[in-house]
Tab-separated table of C-alpha atoms in Angstrom:
chain	number	residue	atom	x	y	z
S	1	MET	CA	0.000	0.000	0.000
S	2	ALA	CA	1.373	3.394	-0.983
S	3	ALA	CA	2.066	5.792	1.821
S	4	ALA	CA	-0.385	8.655	2.021
S	5	SER	CA	1.120	12.014	1.128
S	6	LYS	CA	0.981	14.908	3.542
S	7	PRO	CA	-0.677	18.191	2.640
S	8	LEU	CA	1.603	20.590	0.770
S	9	ASN	CA	0.817	23.495	3.061
S	10	ALA	CA	0.641	21.739	6.413
S	11	GLU	CA	-0.167	23.819	9.437
S	12	PRO	CA	2.799	24.488	11.696
S	13	SER	CA	2.794	22.396	14.856
S	14	GLN	CA	5.149	24.490	16.997
S	15	PRO	CA	3.263	26.840	19.376
S	16	GLN	CA	5.425	29.862	18.512
S	17	HIS	CA	4.873	29.362	14.744
S	18	ARG	CA	1.110	29.023	15.154
S	19	ALA	CA	0.995	32.133	17.322
S	20	HIS	CA	2.969	34.000	14.613
S	21	GLU	CA	0.330	33.039	11.962
S	22	SER	CA	-2.593	33.784	14.332
S	23	LEU	CA	-3.639	30.117	14.510
S	24	PRO	CA	-5.275	28.568	17.590
S	25	PRO	CA	-3.146	26.195	19.689
S	26	LYS	CA	-3.051	22.618	18.440
S	27	SER	CA	-3.673	19.727	20.786
S	28	TYR	CA	-0.858	17.419	21.792
S	29	LYS	CA	-2.592	14.463	20.068
S	30	ALA	CA	-2.946	16.233	16.719
S	31	ALA	CA	0.671	17.377	16.817
S	32	ALA	CA	1.875	13.834	17.582
S	33	GLU	CA	-0.202	12.197	14.774
S	34	GLU	CA	1.074	14.754	12.298
S	35	ASN	CA	4.702	13.719	12.944
S	36	LEU	CA	4.010	9.953	12.699
S	37	PRO	CA	4.820	8.149	9.401
S	38	ASN	CA	2.057	6.726	7.184
S	39	GLY	CA	0.413	3.676	8.650
S	40	HIS	CA	1.297	4.674	12.220
S	41	GLU	CA	-1.480	7.151	13.055
S	42	GLN	CA	-2.630	4.825	15.811
S	43	ALA	CA	-0.719	2.766	18.329
S	44	SER	CA	0.137	-0.727	17.132
S	45	GLU	CA	-1.575	-3.706	18.509
S	46	SER	CA	0.298	-6.585	20.072
S	47	ALA	CA	-0.058	-10.115	18.825
S	48	LEU	CA	-0.829	-12.834	21.347
S	49	PRO	CA	-0.444	-16.520	20.628
S	50	THR	CA	-3.597	-18.685	20.476
S	51	GLU	CA	-4.113	-22.306	21.427
S	52	ASP	CA	-3.535	-23.514	17.832
S	53	GLY	CA	-0.134	-21.775	17.672
S	54	THR	CA	-1.210	-18.828	15.466
S	55	GLU	CA	-0.922	-15.217	16.514
S	56	LYS	CA	-4.090	-13.323	17.224
S	57	GLU	CA	-4.266	-9.575	17.071
S	58	THR	CA	-5.344	-8.374	20.574
S	59	PRO	CA	-6.210	-4.669	20.851
S	60	LEU	CA	-4.525	-2.871	23.775
S	61	ASN	CA	-6.085	0.304	25.172
S	62	SER	CA	-8.774	0.142	22.423
S	63	ALA	CA	-6.180	1.153	19.804
S	64	LYS	CA	-6.442	0.066	16.131
S	65	SER	CA	-3.840	-2.237	14.686
S	66	THR	CA	-1.078	-0.559	12.731
S	67	PRO	CA	-0.733	-1.860	9.154
S	68	GLU	CA	2.663	-3.102	8.088
S	69	PRO	CA	4.325	-0.488	5.921
S	70	ASN	CA	5.045	-1.926	2.406
S	71	SER	CA	6.610	1.076	0.719
S	72	LYS	CA	9.595	1.370	3.051
S	73	THR	CA	12.333	-1.029	3.712
S	74	VAL	CA	13.266	-2.382	7.085
S	75	GLU	CA	16.376	-0.231	7.129
S	76	GLU	CA	14.258	2.890	6.601
S	77	HIS	CA	11.977	1.923	9.495
S	78	LYS	CA	15.002	1.336	11.730
S	79	ASP	CA	16.322	4.771	10.845
S	80	TRP	CA	12.949	6.315	11.530
S	81	TYR	CA	12.608	4.584	14.962
S	82	LYS	CA	16.109	5.670	15.858
S	83	SER	CA	15.241	9.325	15.150
S	84	ASN	CA	11.626	9.390	16.386
S	85	GLY	CA	11.402	6.519	18.904
S	86	SER	CA	9.005	3.611	18.929
S	87	PRO	CA	5.308	3.944	19.820
S	88	MET	CA	4.579	3.311	23.583
S	89	THR	CA	1.903	0.885	24.723
S	90	THR	CA	0.416	0.717	28.278
S	91	ILE	CA	-0.375	-2.780	29.568
S	92	HIS	CA	-2.945	-3.158	32.380
S	93	PRO	CA	-3.128	-6.292	34.603
S	94	SER	CA	-5.713	-8.743	33.489
S	95	GLN	CA	-8.837	-9.566	35.459
S	96	ASN	CA	-7.571	-13.103	35.987
S	97	THR	CA	-4.551	-11.849	37.963
S	98	LYS	CA	-6.805	-9.898	40.357
S	99	THR	CA	-9.032	-12.917	40.873
S	100	VAL	CA	-6.062	-15.136	41.730
S	101	GLN	CA	-4.779	-12.663	44.326
S	102	GLU	CA	-8.185	-12.442	46.016
S	103	GLY	CA	-8.360	-16.226	46.099
S	104	GLU	CA	-4.983	-16.445	47.824
S	105	LEU	CA	-6.133	-13.999	50.535
S	106	GLU	CA	-9.259	-16.101	51.166
S	107	LYS	CA	-7.075	-19.188	51.618
S	108	HIS	CA	-4.800	-17.328	54.135
S	109	PRO	CA	-7.023	-14.940	56.166
S	110	GLN	CA	-4.326	-14.430	58.897
S	111	SER	CA	-2.018	-12.667	56.424
S	112	SER	CA	-4.582	-9.891	55.911
S	113	ARG	CA	-4.369	-8.601	59.494
S	114	GLN	CA	-1.530	-7.603	61.787
S	115	ASP	CA	-0.324	-10.226	64.250
S	116	GLU	CA	-1.019	-9.524	67.943
S	117	LEU	CA	2.009	-7.858	69.717
S	118	VAL	CA	3.490	-9.080	73.006
S	119	THR	CA	5.303	-6.310	74.908
S	120	GLY	CA	8.042	-6.796	77.506
S	121	ARG	CA	8.236	-5.076	80.880
S	122	GLU	CA	8.640	-1.335	81.051
S	123	ALA	CA	12.077	-0.082	82.071
S	124	GLY	CA	12.346	2.010	85.231
S	125	GLN	CA	9.400	0.532	87.173
S	126	ARG	CA	11.585	-0.488	90.119
S	127	TRP	CA	12.972	3.054	90.355
S	128	ARG	CA	9.457	4.471	90.562
S	129	ARG	CA	8.601	1.958	93.307
S	130	SER	CA	11.833	2.657	95.187
S	131	PRO	CA	11.363	3.385	98.909
S	132	ILE	CA	13.824	6.275	98.581
S	133	ARG	CA	12.188	9.459	97.317
S	134	PHE	CA	14.705	11.687	95.589
S	135	ALA	CA	14.449	15.452	95.607
S	136	PRO	CA	13.588	17.121	92.281
S	137	LEU	CA	16.107	19.270	90.445
S	138	ASN	CA	13.917	22.362	90.386
S	139	VAL	CA	14.097	23.015	94.145
S	140	PRO	CA	13.954	26.756	94.923
S	141	LEU	CA	17.221	28.388	95.904
S	142	GLN	CA	15.936	29.359	99.347
S	143	ARG	CA	15.172	25.745	100.248
S	144	ARG	CA	18.632	24.687	99.056
S	145	LEU	CA	20.223	27.315	101.304
S	146	GLN	CA	18.085	26.159	104.234
S	147	THR	CA	19.280	22.595	103.731
S	148	LEU	CA	22.876	23.800	103.505
S	149	MET	CA	22.693	25.682	106.812
S	150	VAL	CA	21.165	22.720	108.668
S	151	LEU	CA	23.804	20.445	107.163
S	152	LEU	CA	26.638	22.726	108.298
S	153	HIS	CA	25.222	22.953	111.815
S	154	SER	CA	24.693	19.183	112.065
S	155	LEU	CA	28.299	18.525	111.006
S	156	SER	CA	29.834	21.456	112.877
S	157	ILE	CA	31.721	19.412	115.504
S	158	ALA	CA	32.972	16.686	113.150
S	159	GLY	CA	33.620	19.126	110.316
S	160	LEU	CA	35.657	21.628	112.324
S	161	PHE	CA	37.657	18.866	113.975
S	162	ALA	CA	38.400	17.402	110.522
S	163	VAL	CA	39.605	20.822	109.380
S	164	PHE	CA	41.943	20.963	112.365
S	165	LEU	CA	43.378	17.534	111.531
S	166	PHE	CA	43.963	18.657	107.959
S	167	LEU	CA	45.808	21.746	109.159
S	168	ALA	CA	47.823	19.636	111.587
S	169	ALA	CA	49.074	17.563	108.644
S	170	ILE	CA	50.935	20.641	107.346
S	171	PRO	CA	54.264	20.967	109.239
S	172	LEU	CA	54.539	24.653	108.422
S	173	LEU	CA	51.501	25.312	110.652
S	174	TRP	CA	52.803	23.458	113.698
S	175	PRO	CA	54.340	26.596	115.272
S	176	VAL	CA	50.830	28.049	115.324
S	177	LEU	CA	48.791	24.929	116.158
S	178	VAL	CA	50.859	23.739	119.117
S	179	PRO	CA	50.442	26.996	121.102
S	180	TYR	CA	46.758	26.979	120.130
S	181	LEU	CA	46.285	23.502	121.623
S	182	ILE	CA	47.997	24.567	124.824
S	183	PHE	CA	45.735	27.603	125.014
S	184	CYS	CA	42.597	25.470	124.525
S	185	SER	CA	43.604	23.108	127.320
S	186	LEU	CA	44.215	25.942	129.774
S	187	SER	CA	41.372	28.275	128.815
S	188	ASN	CA	38.284	28.496	131.058
S	189	ALA	CA	36.252	30.701	128.720
S	190	GLY	CA	33.449	28.145	128.684
S	191	VAL	CA	32.904	28.304	132.447
S	192	SER	CA	33.999	31.841	133.338
S	193	GLY	CA	30.587	33.350	132.712
S	194	GLU	CA	32.090	36.533	131.273
S	195	LEU	CA	30.788	35.944	127.714
S	196	SER	CA	33.830	37.794	126.381
S	197	HIS	CA	33.781	35.852	123.095
S	198	ARG	CA	30.050	36.299	122.476
S	199	SER	CA	29.332	37.921	119.093
S	200	GLU	CA	25.920	39.514	118.687
S	201	ARG	CA	26.680	40.083	115.032
S	202	LEU	CA	27.096	36.345	114.488
S	203	ARG	CA	23.996	35.498	116.517
S	204	ARG	CA	21.889	37.942	114.466
S	205	SER	CA	23.282	36.842	111.112
S	206	PRO	CA	20.668	36.184	108.388
S	207	ILE	CA	22.054	32.693	107.900
S	208	TRP	CA	20.278	31.573	111.069
S	209	SER	CA	16.962	32.655	109.590
S	210	LEU	CA	17.606	30.099	106.864
S	211	PHE	CA	18.369	27.525	109.548
S	212	ALA	CA	15.175	28.203	111.531
S	213	SER	CA	12.929	28.392	108.450
S	214	TYR	CA	14.058	24.918	107.359
S	215	PHE	CA	11.613	23.225	109.772
S	216	PRO	CA	10.108	25.916	110.269
S	217	ALA	CA	10.646	26.856	113.930
S	218	ARG	CA	8.706	29.448	115.954
S	219	LEU	CA	9.176	30.823	119.490
S	220	HIS	CA	6.095	31.572	121.605
S	221	ARG	CA	5.884	33.486	124.865
S	222	THR	CA	3.273	32.865	127.560
S	223	GLU	CA	3.944	36.082	129.476
S	224	GLU	CA	6.588	38.763	129.731
S	225	LEU	CA	9.645	38.268	131.913
S	226	PRO	CA	10.964	41.333	133.775
S	227	PRO	CA	14.679	41.977	133.050
S	228	THR	CA	15.307	42.727	136.737
S	229	ARG	CA	15.480	39.045	137.699
S	230	LYS	CA	17.554	35.962	136.804
S	231	TYR	CA	16.160	32.924	135.022
S	232	VAL	CA	16.863	29.251	134.420
S	233	PHE	CA	15.046	27.986	131.308
S	234	GLY	CA	14.423	24.231	131.312
S	235	TYR	CA	14.039	22.948	127.754
S	236	HIS	CA	12.077	19.735	127.058
S	237	PRO	CA	12.569	17.342	125.342
S	238	HIS	CA	16.231	16.860	124.488
S	239	GLY	CA	15.632	15.182	121.132
S	240	ILE	CA	18.573	13.863	119.135
S	241	ILE	CA	20.500	17.107	118.697
S	242	GLY	CA	18.252	19.772	120.253
S	243	MET	CA	17.552	21.785	117.101
S	244	GLY	CA	14.787	23.818	118.717
S	245	ALA	CA	16.923	24.875	121.679
S	246	PHE	CA	19.711	26.055	119.371
S	247	ALA	CA	17.391	28.020	117.082
S	248	ALA	CA	15.536	29.715	119.945
S	249	PHE	CA	18.277	30.410	122.509
S	250	ALA	CA	21.626	30.402	120.639
S	251	THR	CA	20.540	32.676	117.783
S	252	GLU	CA	18.222	35.604	117.236
S	253	ALA	CA	16.477	33.947	114.301
S	254	LEU	CA	13.236	33.495	116.309
S	255	GLY	CA	13.360	36.896	118.008
S	256	PHE	CA	14.286	36.041	121.602
S	257	SER	CA	15.406	39.638	122.331
S	258	GLN	CA	12.144	40.889	120.869
S	259	LEU	CA	10.010	38.674	123.107
S	260	PHE	CA	12.195	39.046	126.188
S	261	PRO	CA	13.954	42.420	125.997
S	262	GLY	CA	16.759	43.098	128.441
S	263	ILE	CA	17.526	39.408	129.072
S	264	THR	CA	20.828	37.842	127.983
S	265	ASN	CA	20.319	34.111	127.541
S	266	THR	CA	23.084	31.508	127.301
S	267	LEU	CA	22.492	28.015	125.923
S	268	LEU	CA	24.481	25.384	127.849
S	269	THR	CA	26.180	22.280	126.432
S	270	LEU	CA	28.644	19.605	127.557
S	271	ASP	CA	31.933	20.878	128.949
S	272	SER	CA	33.813	18.400	126.733
S	273	ASN	CA	32.717	20.325	123.630
S	274	PHE	CA	35.011	23.177	124.695
S	275	ARG	CA	38.005	20.857	124.329
S	276	VAL	CA	37.414	20.311	120.586
S	277	PRO	CA	39.759	22.555	118.577
S	278	LEU	CA	38.083	25.196	116.407
S	279	TYR	CA	34.616	24.116	117.525
S	280	ARG	CA	35.164	25.681	120.971
S	281	ASP	CA	35.762	29.044	119.295
S	282	TYR	CA	32.627	28.672	117.204
S	283	ALA	CA	30.538	27.804	120.301
S	284	LEU	CA	31.985	30.681	122.350
S	285	HIS	CA	31.223	33.195	119.601
S	286	MET	CA	27.644	31.893	119.506
S	287	GLY	CA	27.381	32.665	123.244
S	288	ILE	CA	27.163	29.007	124.305
S	289	GLY	CA	28.458	28.046	127.751
S	290	SER	CA	29.298	24.941	129.733
S	291	VAL	CA	26.563	23.109	131.619
S	292	SER	CA	28.792	22.577	134.659
S	293	ARG	CA	27.842	23.879	138.087
S	294	GLU	CA	30.680	26.413	138.072
S	295	SER	CA	29.585	27.814	134.726
S	296	ILE	CA	25.934	28.249	135.776
S	297	GLU	CA	26.849	29.969	139.026
S	298	ASN	CA	29.236	32.332	137.240
S	299	LEU	CA	26.724	33.193	134.540
S	300	LEU	CA	23.973	33.966	137.073
S	301	SER	CA	26.195	35.941	139.426
S	302	LYS	CA	28.181	38.103	137.019
S	303	GLY	CA	27.263	40.713	134.474
S	304	GLY	CA	24.033	42.583	134.049
S	305	PRO	CA	23.303	46.177	135.097
S	306	ASN	CA	24.169	45.453	138.749
S	307	LYS	CA	27.141	43.187	137.941
S	308	GLU	CA	25.433	40.464	139.966
S	309	GLY	CA	23.659	38.628	137.144
S	310	MET	CA	20.482	40.698	136.890
S	311	GLY	CA	18.933	40.172	133.475
S	312	ARG	CA	20.977	37.003	132.886
S	313	ALA	CA	19.449	33.653	131.928
S	314	VAL	CA	20.701	30.177	131.116
S	315	THR	CA	18.970	27.421	129.142
S	316	VAL	CA	19.455	23.837	130.328
S	317	VAL	CA	18.306	20.874	128.225
S	318	VAL	CA	17.204	18.916	131.287
S	319	GLY	CA	16.790	15.398	129.899
S	320	GLY	CA	20.349	15.105	128.615
S	321	ALA	CA	21.775	12.065	126.856
S	322	ALA	CA	19.422	9.613	128.605
S	323	GLU	CA	16.409	11.429	127.197
S	324	SER	CA	17.884	11.460	123.685
S	325	LEU	CA	17.660	7.649	123.597
S	326	ASP	CA	13.881	7.935	124.023
S	327	ALA	CA	13.462	10.505	121.255
S	328	HIS	CA	11.210	8.641	118.825
S	329	PRO	CA	8.712	10.183	116.412
S	330	GLY	CA	5.263	10.258	117.936
S	331	THR	CA	6.553	9.961	121.490
S	332	LEU	CA	7.450	12.446	124.204
S	333	ARG	CA	9.322	10.851	127.110
S	334	LEU	CA	10.857	13.213	129.651
S	335	VAL	CA	13.517	12.264	132.191
S	336	LEU	CA	12.496	14.642	134.983
S	337	ASN	CA	11.478	12.912	138.214
S	338	LYS	CA	15.037	12.704	139.604
S	339	ARG	CA	16.461	15.652	137.730
S	340	LYS	CA	16.641	18.159	140.600
S	341	GLY	CA	20.165	19.483	140.217
S	342	PHE	CA	19.063	22.454	138.105
S	343	ILE	CA	16.387	23.187	140.731
S	344	LYS	CA	19.042	23.426	143.474
S	345	LEU	CA	21.268	25.673	141.329
S	346	ALA	CA	18.338	27.982	140.617
S	347	ILE	CA	17.593	28.281	144.349
S	348	ARG	CA	21.252	28.958	145.201
S	349	CYS	CA	21.482	31.696	142.584
S	350	GLY	CA	18.003	33.109	143.265
S	351	ALA	CA	16.931	32.515	139.641
S	352	ASP	CA	13.324	31.902	138.617
S	353	LEU	CA	12.569	28.628	136.859
S	354	VAL	CA	10.927	28.820	133.409
S	355	PRO	CA	9.748	25.541	131.793
S	356	VAL	CA	9.960	25.386	127.992
S	357	LEU	CA	8.255	22.746	125.856
S	358	GLY	CA	9.422	22.117	122.276
S	359	PHE	CA	6.546	20.661	120.279
S	360	GLY	CA	7.906	18.543	117.434
S	361	GLU	CA	11.476	18.136	118.703
S	362	ASN	CA	11.265	14.335	118.849
S	363	ASP	CA	9.736	14.150	115.375
S	364	LEU	CA	12.851	15.299	113.538
S	365	TYR	CA	14.663	11.919	113.506
S	366	GLN	CA	14.105	8.177	113.477
S	367	GLN	CA	16.310	5.988	115.666
S	368	VAL	CA	16.725	2.360	116.724
S	369	SER	CA	13.991	1.281	119.110
S	370	PRO	CA	15.063	-0.297	122.441
S	371	ASP	CA	12.209	-2.800	122.139
S	372	SER	CA	13.398	-4.203	118.807
S	373	HIS	CA	17.139	-3.876	119.556
S	374	PRO	CA	17.618	-4.280	123.347
S	375	ALA	CA	21.332	-5.153	123.034
S	376	VAL	CA	22.046	-1.905	121.185
S	377	TYR	CA	20.137	0.065	123.813
S	378	LYS	CA	22.136	-1.504	126.653
S	379	ALA	CA	25.400	-0.717	124.866
S	380	GLN	CA	24.314	2.908	124.525
S	381	LEU	CA	23.588	3.103	128.263
S	382	VAL	CA	27.026	1.658	129.079
S	383	LEU	CA	28.639	4.203	126.787
S	384	LYS	CA	26.753	7.001	128.518
S	385	LYS	CA	27.820	5.798	131.956
S	386	VAL	CA	31.493	5.520	130.982
S	387	LEU	CA	31.935	8.601	128.785
S	388	GLY	CA	29.120	10.809	130.023
S	389	PHE	CA	27.411	10.891	126.643
S	390	THR	CA	25.937	8.424	124.189
S	391	ILE	CA	25.472	8.078	120.444
S	392	PRO	CA	21.894	7.475	119.276
S	393	LEU	CA	21.651	5.386	116.110
S	394	PHE	CA	19.385	7.648	114.123
S	395	HIS	CA	18.549	8.641	110.578
S	396	ALA	CA	16.168	10.985	108.823
S	397	ARG	CA	16.582	12.471	105.349
S	398	GLY	CA	19.503	13.362	103.117
S	399	VAL	CA	20.590	16.301	101.038
S	400	PHE	CA	19.154	14.891	97.790
S	401	ASN	CA	16.489	12.511	99.113
S	402	TYR	CA	13.709	12.482	101.680
S	403	ASP	CA	14.214	9.101	103.369
S	404	VAL	CA	17.889	8.307	104.122
S	405	GLY	CA	20.471	10.587	105.715
S	406	LEU	CA	21.490	12.522	108.827
S	407	LEU	CA	19.571	15.716	108.178
S	408	PRO	CA	16.398	16.275	110.245
S	409	TYR	CA	13.000	16.051	108.646
S	410	ARG	CA	11.219	19.252	107.657
S	411	ARG	CA	8.640	19.183	110.427
S	412	PRO	CA	7.334	22.175	112.401
S	413	LEU	CA	9.005	23.156	115.657
S	414	ASN	CA	7.053	25.250	118.143
S	415	ILE	CA	8.979	26.292	121.249
S	416	VAL	CA	6.594	27.525	123.953
S	417	VAL	CA	7.992	29.387	126.987
S	418	GLY	CA	5.891	28.969	130.143
S	419	ARG	CA	5.325	31.100	133.206
S	420	PRO	CA	8.211	31.715	135.626
S	421	ILE	CA	8.271	29.998	139.023
S	422	GLN	CA	9.722	32.378	141.567
S	423	VAL	CA	12.101	30.940	144.152
S	424	GLU	CA	13.709	32.158	147.354
S	425	MET	CA	17.476	32.392	147.258
S	426	GLN	CA	19.092	29.882	149.696
S	427	GLU	CA	22.733	28.937	149.853
S	428	GLU	CA	21.916	25.441	151.129
S	429	PRO	CA	18.330	24.624	150.124
S	430	GLY	CA	16.590	21.853	152.049
S	431	GLU	CA	15.237	18.771	150.377
S	432	ALA	CA	11.637	19.663	151.210
S	433	TYR	CA	11.913	23.052	149.552
S	434	VAL	CA	13.619	21.534	146.499
S	435	ASN	CA	10.804	18.987	146.140
S	436	GLU	CA	8.215	21.739	146.489
S	437	VAL	CA	9.749	23.840	143.725
S	438	HIS	CA	10.186	20.737	141.594
S	439	ALA	CA	6.492	19.910	141.946
S	440	GLN	CA	5.562	23.456	140.922
S	441	TYR	CA	7.809	23.110	137.906
S	442	VAL	CA	6.128	19.844	136.847
S	443	THR	CA	2.685	21.386	137.346
S	444	GLU	CA	3.559	24.343	135.120
S	445	LEU	CA	4.919	21.963	132.486
S	446	GLU	CA	1.625	20.035	132.522
S	447	ARG	CA	-0.331	23.285	132.253
S	448	LEU	CA	1.847	24.306	129.333
S	449	TRP	CA	0.845	21.150	127.523
S	450	GLN	CA	-2.847	21.453	128.321
S	451	VAL	CA	-3.074	25.075	127.205
S	452	ASN	CA	-1.245	24.615	123.900
S	453	LYS	CA	-2.357	21.166	122.804
S	454	GLU	CA	-5.298	22.614	120.864
S	455	THR	CA	-2.878	24.731	118.848
S	456	PHE	CA	0.091	22.413	118.327
S	457	ALA	CA	-1.505	18.966	118.904
S	458	GLN	CA	-4.780	19.174	117.038
S	459	ASP	CA	-4.718	15.517	115.936
S	460	ARG	CA	-4.678	14.009	119.404
S	461	VAL	CA	-6.920	11.007	120.030
S	462	GLY	CA	-6.949	11.008	123.843
S	463	GLU	CA	-6.662	13.174	126.903
S	464	LEU	CA	-4.213	13.323	129.775
S	465	VAL	CA	-4.461	10.522	132.317
S	466	SER	CA	-2.459	10.635	135.565
S	467	PHE	CA	-0.657	7.561	136.921
S	468	GLY	CA	1.112	8.795	140.037
S	469	ALA	CA	4.489	10.106	138.892
S	470	SER	CA	3.798	9.201	135.261
S	471	LEU	CA	1.562	10.864	132.750
S	472	LEU	CA	0.156	8.948	129.801
S	473	LEU	CA	-1.101	10.748	126.730
S	474	ASP	CA	-2.546	9.455	123.482
S	475	TYR	CA	-1.597	11.673	120.623
S	476	ASP	CA	-1.621	11.486	116.824
S	477	LEU	CA	0.886	13.463	114.777
S	478	GLY	CA	-1.130	13.153	111.578
S	479	TRP	CA	0.967	10.754	109.417
S	480	ASP	CA	0.148	7.715	111.542
S	481	LEU	CA	-1.436	6.777	114.830
S	482	PHE	CA	0.987	6.398	117.701
S	483	LEU	CA	0.763	6.021	121.429
S	484	ILE	CA	2.636	8.945	122.884
S	485	CYS	CA	3.735	8.849	126.445
S	486	LEU	CA	4.669	11.880	128.455
S	487	VAL	CA	6.570	10.092	131.191
S	488	LEU	CA	7.996	12.048	134.073
S	489	ARG	CA	10.272	9.340	135.417
S	490	GLY	CA	13.676	8.882	136.980
S	491	ASP	CA	16.929	8.168	135.155
């Protein structure tokens, strides 16, 4: 078949040429058919083999079969395909293929859905269930400074003694340290009663406000005390370290001078503490004195406006080391029935007795119970009898956690100062008069509890019941129910 000839004046197919001759744009299909050779206006059909071995023309994409060109040689067609490319044919999957795939899915229904997942244990569960509660990182700066001050005070004796040992390891400092040790062994500044080392600037430092606000601690006054008399403050209970006594009577953080103007108070501690290098200087600058008889008599007979002790006061933690062994959270056990030495000293010096009750002092630490560990308790008593002091096995919280460590818990401290008990000055007081004043002191201590229990013991579950020389009180601190005994017993 002869190839059909193209029109002599064919329309241009390029868009720019048609726009130049003011012709409308030509479609892509018309432009493509115009460039195809004769016999190739439509896409060729593919031949599929039949069952009898012959080829059957099968239309693809509804396109007409392309007749075989007879007027051109094979070489001409090859040259044309090389320059213009071969016609493209799109092949769609047959219906049979889709049917086979659906049949396979029906035979294997489990492959059409996701298998059920089995998950292992979650990491970190034991840390969340840990009995130790760690402090968060976003703790306010003020609370961090409070913790730091309590930590420094708790480690003051051991820390300052460790500093001295470090300095003693430097031979160049021996010419200074040896005379200092001799001076410490001969000095009587802790018992002289002159308070020559006392620094009001240190006692009023803002750092002690951080210390007192850690718990927080508050000082309460029952009535005013005239500065024209002398006083012996009896602090109860001793607790583990006596944090409330230090905050109220060794510093001005709680406003002692504001509540009791004109009175110079001195907190008393063991005389052996004034033999510890460096720590003795720290204690003397804080205005702390020795608890010995000589020290108390000197403090209450020197100084003041009349140079005879007027306006002077001392604070004695009456229970001492024996009472510290009974300092358990939820309990208040006072060693008082046979503690009459401070009563005699007050009568000799003509000083009024002022009972002080520290609510919450025993709640600051946990320690080994004598019921569960009787052997440990007996060893502590032997140590107290031999050395004069004992070491309670206690714990509370740490710097970065709330459950393990040597820092006290953050629990409120309320130090309540009772009414003064006036005494008659006697150089050699009789036993009857000492017992009479002692009974008045115990009565005022009981009244102090009864008056303030509604304010500082609101969760109590019982009332006061008297058993001769002992007083039993049921009391709940809020986090658990405990049986709290206020026992006025002998040592």
